[in-house]
Tab-separated table of C-alpha atoms in Angstrom:
chain	number	residue	atom	x	y	z
Z	17	MET	CA	-37.702	-40.283	72.074
Z	18	VAL	CA	-38.146	-39.283	68.417
Z	19	LYS	CA	-37.365	-35.668	69.266
Z	20	PHE	CA	-34.197	-36.774	71.043
Z	21	TRP	CA	-32.859	-38.617	68.013
Z	22	ARG	CA	-33.738	-35.670	65.741
Z	23	LYS	CA	-31.787	-33.311	67.990
Z	24	LEU	CA	-28.868	-35.713	68.078
Z	25	GLY	CA	-28.884	-35.980	64.275
Z	26	ALA	CA	-28.942	-32.204	63.870
Z	27	LEU	CA	-26.016	-31.858	66.281
Z	28	ALA	CA	-24.011	-34.484	64.381
Z	29	LEU	CA	-24.702	-32.683	61.073
Z	30	SER	CA	-23.554	-29.358	62.545
Z	31	VAL	CA	-20.330	-30.926	63.822
Z	32	ALA	CA	-19.700	-32.508	60.396
Z	33	LEU	CA	-20.191	-29.174	58.625
Z	34	VAL	CA	-17.756	-27.461	60.992
Z	35	PHE	CA	-15.069	-30.078	60.403
Z	36	SER	CA	-15.730	-29.954	56.645
Z	37	SER	CA	-15.212	-26.178	56.629
Z	38	LEU	CA	-11.978	-26.514	58.595
Z	39	ALA	CA	-10.750	-29.186	56.178
Z	40	MET	CA	-11.392	-26.937	53.202
Z	41	LEU	CA	-9.375	-24.172	54.812
Z	42	ILE	CA	-6.458	-26.500	55.498
Z	43	PHE	CA	-6.726	-28.552	52.285
Z	44	PRO	CA	-8.090	-26.368	49.409
Z	45	LEU	CA	-9.774	-27.964	46.427
Z	46	PRO	CA	-7.219	-29.231	43.848
Z	47	HIS	CA	-8.607	-26.979	41.083
Z	48	ALA	CA	-8.269	-23.822	43.153
Z	49	LEU	CA	-4.773	-24.812	44.179
Z	50	SER	CA	-3.700	-25.523	40.596
Z	51	SER	CA	-5.144	-22.300	39.166
Z	52	GLU	CA	-3.664	-20.021	41.821
Z	53	ARG	CA	-0.408	-21.707	42.826
Z	54	GLU	CA	0.904	-23.250	39.613
Z	55	VAL	CA	4.668	-23.103	39.390
Z	56	TYR	CA	6.516	-23.539	36.101
Z	57	ARG	CA	10.140	-24.519	35.598
Z	58	CYS	CA	11.613	-22.202	33.012
Z	59	ILE	CA	14.899	-22.766	31.235
Z	60	TRP	CA	16.390	-19.297	30.745
Z	61	ASP	CA	19.452	-18.561	28.661
Z	62	ASP	CA	21.303	-17.770	31.898
Z	63	GLY	CA	19.981	-20.612	34.055
Z	64	TYR	CA	16.849	-22.148	35.559
Z	65	ALA	CA	14.055	-20.444	37.482
Z	66	GLU	CA	10.651	-21.254	38.928
Z	67	GLU	CA	7.957	-18.958	37.621
Z	68	SER	CA	4.530	-18.270	39.026
Z	69	TYR	CA	1.582	-17.956	36.662
Z	70	ALA	CA	1.697	-14.173	36.936
Z	71	SER	CA	5.422	-13.895	36.197
Z	72	ALA	CA	5.277	-16.447	33.369
Z	73	TYR	CA	2.219	-14.761	31.872
Z	74	ALA	CA	3.971	-11.389	31.871
Z	75	ALA	CA	6.948	-12.857	29.978
Z	76	LEU	CA	5.019	-15.181	27.616
Z	77	ILE	CA	5.590	-14.340	23.949
Z	78	GLY	CA	4.185	-17.392	22.184
Z	79	ILE	CA	4.475	-21.043	21.219
Z	80	GLY	CA	7.641	-22.248	19.530
Z	81	ALA	CA	7.855	-24.505	16.514
Z	82	ASP	CA	8.739	-27.376	18.867
Z	83	GLY	CA	5.527	-26.863	20.856
Z	84	ASN	CA	7.198	-25.379	23.935
Z	85	LEU	CA	6.208	-22.044	25.473
Z	86	GLU	CA	8.563	-19.167	24.752
Z	87	LEU	CA	9.240	-16.348	27.229
Z	88	LYS	CA	11.235	-13.133	27.132
Z	89	ARG	CA	12.222	-10.869	29.993
Z	90	GLY	CA	14.432	-7.961	29.077
Z	91	ALA	CA	17.321	-9.313	27.015
Z	92	HIS	CA	16.831	-12.887	28.244
Z	93	VAL	CA	14.793	-15.605	26.550
Z	94	GLY	CA	13.382	-18.703	28.178
Z	95	VAL	CA	11.478	-21.897	27.452
Z	96	ILE	CA	8.871	-23.795	29.458
Z	97	GLU	CA	8.633	-27.352	28.234
Z	98	THR	CA	5.103	-28.613	27.580
Z	99	GLY	CA	3.637	-32.072	27.888
Z	100	SER	CA	2.066	-34.467	25.400
Z	101	ARG	CA	-1.467	-33.192	26.080
Z	102	PHE	CA	-0.552	-29.664	25.105
Z	103	ARG	CA	1.391	-30.782	22.050
Z	104	HIS	CA	-1.627	-32.779	20.896
Z	105	ALA	CA	-3.922	-29.773	21.418
Z	106	TYR	CA	-1.515	-27.500	19.537
Z	107	ALA	CA	-1.354	-29.985	16.646
Z	108	VAL	CA	-5.172	-30.064	16.437
Z	109	PHE	CA	-5.355	-26.257	16.312
Z	110	SER	CA	-2.611	-26.198	13.676
Z	111	GLN	CA	-3.775	-29.023	11.435
Z	112	GLY	CA	-7.013	-30.553	12.745
Z	113	ASN	CA	-10.429	-30.720	11.112
Z	114	LEU	CA	-13.630	-29.298	12.601
Z	115	PHE	CA	-14.598	-32.493	14.403
Z	116	GLU	CA	-11.200	-32.713	16.085
Z	117	LEU	CA	-11.395	-29.054	17.088
Z	118	VAL	CA	-14.862	-29.116	18.676
Z	119	THR	CA	-14.230	-32.426	20.493
Z	120	LEU	CA	-10.755	-31.519	21.746
Z	121	ASP	CA	-10.318	-32.361	25.445
Z	122	MET	CA	-8.583	-29.506	27.267
Z	123	GLY	CA	-8.344	-31.464	30.502
Z	124	GLY	CA	-4.851	-31.767	31.892
Z	125	LEU	CA	-3.601	-28.504	30.395
Z	126	SER	CA	-2.047	-26.001	32.765
Z	127	LYS	CA	-3.477	-22.531	33.097
Z	128	LEU	CA	-0.466	-21.095	31.281
Z	129	GLU	CA	-0.832	-23.595	28.437
Z	130	ARG	CA	-4.473	-22.618	27.934
Z	131	THR	CA	-3.457	-18.981	27.987
Z	132	ALA	CA	-0.831	-19.605	25.320
Z	133	LEU	CA	-3.394	-21.327	23.095
Z	134	TYR	CA	-5.867	-18.488	23.538
Z	135	ARG	CA	-3.228	-15.865	22.751
Z	136	ARG	CA	-2.423	-17.714	19.524
Z	137	TYR	CA	-5.933	-18.667	18.420
Z	138	GLY	CA	-8.267	-16.323	20.294
Z	139	GLU	CA	-8.673	-14.153	17.182
Z	140	THR	CA	-8.866	-17.030	14.700
Z	141	ILE	CA	-12.012	-18.132	12.883
Z	142	PHE	CA	-12.227	-21.738	11.695
Z	143	TYR	CA	-14.725	-21.791	8.831
Z	144	THR	CA	-16.680	-24.586	7.215
Z	145	SER	CA	-20.356	-23.833	6.462
Z	146	GLY	CA	-20.176	-21.536	9.476
Z	147	ALA	CA	-17.702	-19.894	11.828
Z	148	PHE	CA	-16.123	-21.524	14.895
Z	149	ALA	CA	-13.775	-19.977	17.453
Z	150	PHE	CA	-11.834	-20.819	20.627
Z	151	ASP	CA	-13.116	-19.074	23.773
Z	152	GLY	CA	-10.329	-20.272	26.065
Z	153	GLU	CA	-12.180	-23.431	27.062
Z	154	ARG	CA	-13.418	-24.992	23.839
Z	155	VAL	CA	-14.036	-24.409	20.128
Z	156	LYS	CA	-17.672	-23.537	19.460
Z	157	HIS	CA	-19.947	-22.026	16.805
Z	158	VAL	CA	-19.922	-18.215	16.791
Z	159	VAL	CA	-21.160	-15.199	14.857
Z	160	PRO	CA	-17.890	-13.281	14.416
Z	161	TYR	CA	-17.424	-9.560	14.006
Z	162	PHE	CA	-13.613	-9.633	13.777
Z	163	ALA	CA	-10.843	-12.149	13.079
Z	164	ARG	CA	-7.135	-11.595	12.696
Z	165	GLU	CA	-6.803	-14.996	11.001
Z	166	LEU	CA	-9.265	-17.103	9.047
Z	167	VAL	CA	-8.738	-20.833	8.527
Z	168	LEU	CA	-10.852	-22.197	5.698
Z	169	LEU	CA	-11.240	-25.856	6.634
Z	170	GLU	CA	-13.582	-26.982	3.862
Z	171	GLY	CA	-15.696	-25.527	1.071
Z	172	GLY	CA	-15.966	-21.855	0.195
Z	173	LEU	CA	-16.737	-18.537	1.863
Z	174	PRO	CA	-19.790	-16.287	1.563
Z	175	SER	CA	-19.315	-13.280	-0.720
Z	176	GLY	CA	-17.273	-10.551	0.974
Z	177	TYR	CA	-16.696	-12.612	4.130
Z	178	LEU	CA	-12.951	-11.946	4.407
Z	179	THR	CA	-13.613	-8.242	4.093
Z	180	SER	CA	-16.378	-8.252	6.702
Z	181	VAL	CA	-14.246	-9.903	9.422
Z	182	GLY	CA	-11.100	-7.924	8.522
Z	183	ALA	CA	-8.745	-10.925	8.526
Z	184	SER	CA	-5.128	-10.168	7.638
Z	185	LYS	CA	-4.061	-13.822	7.428
Z	186	LEU	CA	-5.716	-16.635	5.480
Z	187	ARG	CA	-4.916	-20.328	5.938
Z	188	LEU	CA	-6.204	-22.825	3.370
Z	189	THR	CA	-6.500	-26.560	3.931
Z	190	ALA	CA	-6.539	-29.150	1.159
Z	191	ASN	CA	-10.364	-29.142	1.086
Z	192	ALA	CA	-10.770	-25.364	0.861
Z	193	GLN	CA	-12.301	-23.694	-2.183
Z	194	VAL	CA	-11.208	-20.130	-2.832
Z	195	SER	CA	-11.118	-17.686	-5.739
Z	196	ALA	CA	-9.763	-14.231	-6.487
Z	197	ARG	CA	-13.142	-12.716	-5.631
Z	198	ASP	CA	-12.771	-13.854	-2.018
Z	199	LEU	CA	-9.689	-11.634	-1.679
Z	200	MET	CA	-11.120	-8.547	-3.371
Z	201	GLU	CA	-11.298	-5.519	-1.029
Z	202	SER	CA	-9.942	-7.660	1.819
Z	203	GLU	CA	-7.136	-6.908	4.300
Z	204	VAL	CA	-5.343	-10.227	3.737
Z	205	GLU	CA	-1.568	-9.786	3.722
Z	206	GLU	CA	-0.458	-13.384	4.219
Z	207	ILE	CA	-1.590	-16.777	2.924
Z	208	ALA	CA	-0.587	-20.143	4.391
Z	209	THR	CA	-1.519	-23.296	2.491
Z	210	GLU	CA	-1.705	-27.060	2.437
Z	211	ALA	CA	-1.203	-29.045	-0.767
Z	212	PRO	CA	-2.565	-28.919	-3.430
Z	213	TYR	CA	-2.526	-25.143	-2.765
Z	214	CYS	CA	0.733	-23.245	-2.888
Z	215	ALA	CA	1.508	-19.618	-2.029
Z	216	GLU	CA	4.588	-17.937	-3.473
Z	217	GLY	CA	5.543	-14.279	-3.551
Z	218	GLY	CA	2.053	-13.058	-2.702
Z	219	ALA	CA	0.292	-15.213	-5.315
Z	220	LEU	CA	-1.858	-18.305	-4.786
Z	221	TYR	CA	-1.630	-21.393	-7.005
Z	222	LEU	CA	-3.418	-24.735	-7.171
Z	223	ASP	CA	-1.692	-27.895	-8.419
Z	224	GLY	CA	-3.857	-30.271	-10.424
Z	225	VAL	CA	-3.833	-32.851	-13.201
Z	226	GLY	CA	-3.390	-30.171	-15.872
Z	227	GLY	CA	-0.512	-28.494	-14.053
Z	228	ARG	CA	-0.186	-25.509	-11.752
Z	229	ARG	CA	-2.946	-22.880	-11.961
Z	230	LEU	CA	-2.760	-19.254	-10.900
Z	231	VAL	CA	-5.767	-18.605	-8.634
Z	232	ALA	CA	-5.307	-15.175	-7.080
Z	233	ALA	CA	-2.883	-12.660	-5.590
Z	234	LEU	CA	-2.873	-10.437	-2.505
Z	235	PRO	CA	-4.640	-7.068	-2.684
Z	236	HIS	CA	-1.962	-4.816	-1.160
Z	237	LEU	CA	0.836	-5.606	-3.623
Z	238	THR	CA	2.472	-2.892	-5.711
Z	239	GLU	CA	5.058	-5.245	-7.245
Z	240	LEU	CA	4.428	-8.863	-8.186
Z	241	THR	CA	6.497	-11.591	-9.834
Z	242	LEU	CA	4.415	-14.629	-10.756
Z	243	SER	CA	5.964	-18.089	-10.668
Z	244	GLU	CA	5.774	-20.587	-13.497
Z	245	SER	CA	2.302	-22.033	-14.078
Z	246	SER	CA	0.416	-23.806	-16.840
Z	247	PHE	CA	-2.667	-21.596	-16.891
Z	248	ALA	CA	-4.495	-18.898	-14.946
Z	249	ASP	CA	-8.014	-18.310	-13.711
Z	250	MET	CA	-9.976	-15.550	-15.401
Z	251	GLY	CA	-9.675	-12.430	-13.235
Z	252	ALA	CA	-6.979	-13.969	-11.054
Z	253	LEU	CA	-5.422	-10.543	-10.384
Z	254	LEU	CA	-8.667	-8.646	-9.760
Z	255	PRO	CA	-7.742	-8.113	-6.077
Z	256	CYS	CA	-4.559	-6.292	-7.183
Z	257	LYS	CA	-5.723	-2.723	-7.699
Z	258	SER	CA	-2.445	-1.021	-6.788
Z	259	LEU	CA	0.086	-2.886	-8.926
Z	260	VAL	CA	2.821	-0.753	-10.426
Z	261	SER	CA	5.143	-3.496	-11.689
Z	262	LEU	CA	4.305	-7.031	-12.849
Z	263	THR	CA	6.469	-9.909	-14.099
Z	264	LEU	CA	4.659	-12.956	-15.429
Z	265	PRO	CA	5.513	-16.166	-17.341
Z	266	TYR	CA	2.993	-15.570	-20.150
Z	267	ALA	CA	0.269	-13.184	-21.265
Z	268	GLY	CA	-3.324	-14.361	-21.348
Z	269	SER	CA	-4.915	-17.538	-20.049
Z	270	ALA	CA	-2.154	-20.139	-20.506
Z	271	ILE	CA	1.457	-20.818	-21.406
Z	272	ASN	CA	0.269	-23.024	-24.279
Z	273	ALA	CA	-1.419	-20.868	-26.898
Z	274	SER	CA	-2.615	-23.779	-29.038
Z	275	GLY	CA	-5.542	-24.848	-26.841
Z	276	SER	CA	-9.083	-24.127	-27.998
Z	277	ALA	CA	-9.856	-22.219	-24.781
Z	278	TYR	CA	-6.775	-19.988	-25.013
Z	279	ILE	CA	-7.326	-16.247	-24.564
Z	280	GLY	CA	-4.374	-14.085	-25.544
Z	281	GLU	CA	-5.196	-10.732	-23.944
Z	282	PHE	CA	-2.913	-9.640	-21.116
Z	283	ALA	CA	-5.974	-8.046	-19.479
Z	284	TYR	CA	-7.574	-11.517	-19.109
Z	285	LEU	CA	-6.093	-11.554	-15.600
Z	286	TRP	CA	-8.406	-8.656	-14.728
Z	287	GLU	CA	-11.522	-9.749	-16.591
Z	288	ASP	CA	-14.690	-9.177	-14.601
Z	289	ALA	CA	-18.098	-10.018	-16.098
Z	290	GLY	CA	-16.880	-9.299	-19.632
Z	291	GLU	CA	-14.985	-6.115	-18.708
Z	292	TYR	CA	-11.236	-5.631	-18.365
Z	293	ARG	CA	-10.275	-3.839	-15.135
Z	294	VAL	CA	-6.510	-3.435	-15.472
Z	295	PRO	CA	-5.367	-1.181	-12.599
Z	296	LYS	CA	-4.623	2.407	-13.597
Z	297	THR	CA	-1.475	2.247	-11.463
Z	298	LEU	CA	0.237	-0.390	-13.621
Z	299	ARG	CA	3.306	1.012	-15.405
Z	300	HIS	CA	5.895	-1.748	-15.937
Z	301	VAL	CA	5.294	-5.221	-17.395
Z	302	ARG	CA	7.798	-7.995	-18.084
Z	303	ILE	CA	6.767	-11.215	-19.817
Z	304	THR	CA	9.226	-14.126	-19.876
Z	305	GLY	CA	7.497	-16.753	-22.033
Z	306	GLY	CA	4.526	-17.869	-24.099
Z	307	LYS	CA	3.252	-16.038	-27.186
Z	308	LEU	CA	1.846	-12.594	-27.906
Z	309	ALA	CA	-1.233	-12.501	-30.125
Z	310	PRO	CA	-2.471	-9.436	-32.026
Z	311	TYR	CA	-3.681	-6.712	-29.664
Z	312	SER	CA	-2.396	-8.618	-26.620
Z	313	PHE	CA	-2.333	-5.329	-24.714
Z	314	TYR	CA	-5.852	-4.243	-25.514
Z	315	ALA	CA	-7.331	-2.114	-22.674
Z	316	CYS	CA	-3.884	-1.477	-21.201
Z	317	ASP	CA	-3.812	2.296	-21.584
Z	318	THR	CA	-1.537	3.124	-18.624
Z	319	ILE	CA	1.383	0.728	-19.191
Z	320	GLU	CA	4.508	2.706	-20.028
Z	321	GLU	CA	7.193	0.022	-20.274
Z	322	ILE	CA	7.043	-3.528	-21.651
Z	323	ASP	CA	9.923	-6.027	-21.649
Z	324	VAL	CA	9.484	-9.297	-23.581
Z	325	CYS	CA	13.142	-10.152	-23.945
Z	326	GLY	CA	12.556	-13.816	-23.007
Z	327	LEU	CA	10.266	-14.554	-25.958
Z	328	ARG	CA	11.209	-15.662	-29.449
Z	329	ALA	CA	10.682	-13.106	-32.209
Z	330	GLU	CA	8.509	-15.546	-34.153
Z	331	ASP	CA	6.159	-15.882	-31.163
Z	332	ILE	CA	5.320	-12.169	-31.155
Z	333	SER	CA	2.656	-10.765	-33.451
Z	334	ALA	CA	3.614	-7.504	-35.181
Z	335	GLN	CA	0.313	-6.083	-33.874
Z	336	ALA	CA	0.761	-7.290	-30.281
Z	337	PHE	CA	1.449	-3.825	-28.778
Z	338	LEU	CA	-1.134	-1.721	-30.576
Z	339	GLY	CA	-3.398	-1.596	-27.514
Z	340	ALA	CA	-0.711	-0.078	-25.269
Z	341	SER	CA	-1.442	3.568	-26.082
Z	342	ALA	CA	0.709	5.014	-23.250
Z	343	LEU	CA	3.789	2.934	-24.114
Z	344	LYS	CA	7.076	4.814	-23.707
Z	345	LYS	CA	9.630	1.994	-23.878
Z	346	LEU	CA	9.570	-1.473	-25.443
Z	347	HIS	CA	12.299	-4.131	-25.178
Z	348	VAL	CA	11.538	-6.803	-27.767
Z	349	PRO	CA	13.380	-9.456	-29.812
Z	350	GLY	CA	13.341	-8.507	-33.484
Z	351	ALA	CA	12.179	-5.185	-34.878
Z	352	ASP	CA	9.083	-6.084	-36.860
Z	353	VAL	CA	6.415	-4.579	-34.607
Z	354	MET	CA	3.770	-1.902	-35.069
Z	355	LEU	CA	3.553	0.917	-32.526
Z	356	ASN	CA	1.249	3.887	-32.042
Z	357	GLY	CA	3.334	7.066	-32.249
Z	358	GLU	CA	6.940	7.933	-33.074
Z	359	PHE	CA	9.776	5.903	-31.511
Z	360	THR	CA	13.540	5.819	-31.687
Z	361	LYS	CA	15.214	2.435	-32.124
Z	362	THR	CA	18.419	1.112	-30.563
Z	363	PHE	CA	19.884	-2.346	-30.067
Z	364	ALA	CA	20.483	-3.920	-26.659
Z	365	PRO	CA	23.507	-6.157	-25.835
Z	366	CYS	CA	21.135	-9.162	-25.691
Z	367	GLY	CA	20.288	-8.637	-29.379
Z	368	CYS	CA	16.824	-7.236	-28.751
Z	369	THR	CA	15.498	-3.961	-30.125
Z	370	VAL	CA	14.689	-1.158	-27.702
Z	371	PHE	CA	12.013	1.304	-28.841
Z	372	GLU	CA	11.627	4.594	-26.965
Z	373	ARG	CA	8.925	7.132	-27.609
Z	374	VAL	CA	10.143	10.440	-29.013
């Protein structure tokens, strides 16, 4: 009798397995169905169309500012509208902190939405006491060898880190700590910031109680115009080894020359461990404000043209230009200046004196 019931149970189990297999063939698992048969409604500039994952993937070009997916096929552009889950995820990647990133729930996102996020952030490192990256499923701790973009969420970076990962874009949050040394020898070509940081014209500034401070500038620049600031970090332009032309609001450490910590040398912006490393490529300098102390251009032996038209004559020391041994042309208010070599003197329409080396 026991054997009979065992045989009957085995037969019932076999029948159940057969019906289960048939059911799976007729009704696939929801996950498999969603990953292979997703259909997306795309609004094209010439009408509507339903796109498969493959066709949408082939046309996907990125995520728009409104959080929708952008497509392009030939001359036509299209948009696939996203839901609230995706918009939340995109906001976390764009502005979230580390906790929000590593705990982000990707459930409910379509396959195409995950793909769009990975395309945008798959080569991004989020850094705070370590590197974190998105692998298509979640943000996790990694040991990176390359990053197109680095987001500094909090604190500083190890020495030479930007150079080692080869990042061309740097994004700084409010809690980031960065200096000119972090950019030296790096490939960074673009900086995005949150307050109190500000990036303008290839230079990085930090707003504080004492005013705006020049922090650093991008390494690849050959021309640079600095915005107004109250003071500058020592060596702020050390990353700039290829500058040919520079316009700045003052020479030295600050716009106000009366402070006890004021340093008047133009080369202060390239000071490194007590040495001035003004780039040998620098030829043209224009200063629009502040004061010029004696020997302001000490260690500037490649500068050929200096324009200080915006200064007052009484704010310029007669000995200010004695360090510029290669000077060929000087545009200066007044005429009471000392120069090395023989120069002709003419007067500009603005009332300044123009000295040109014979």
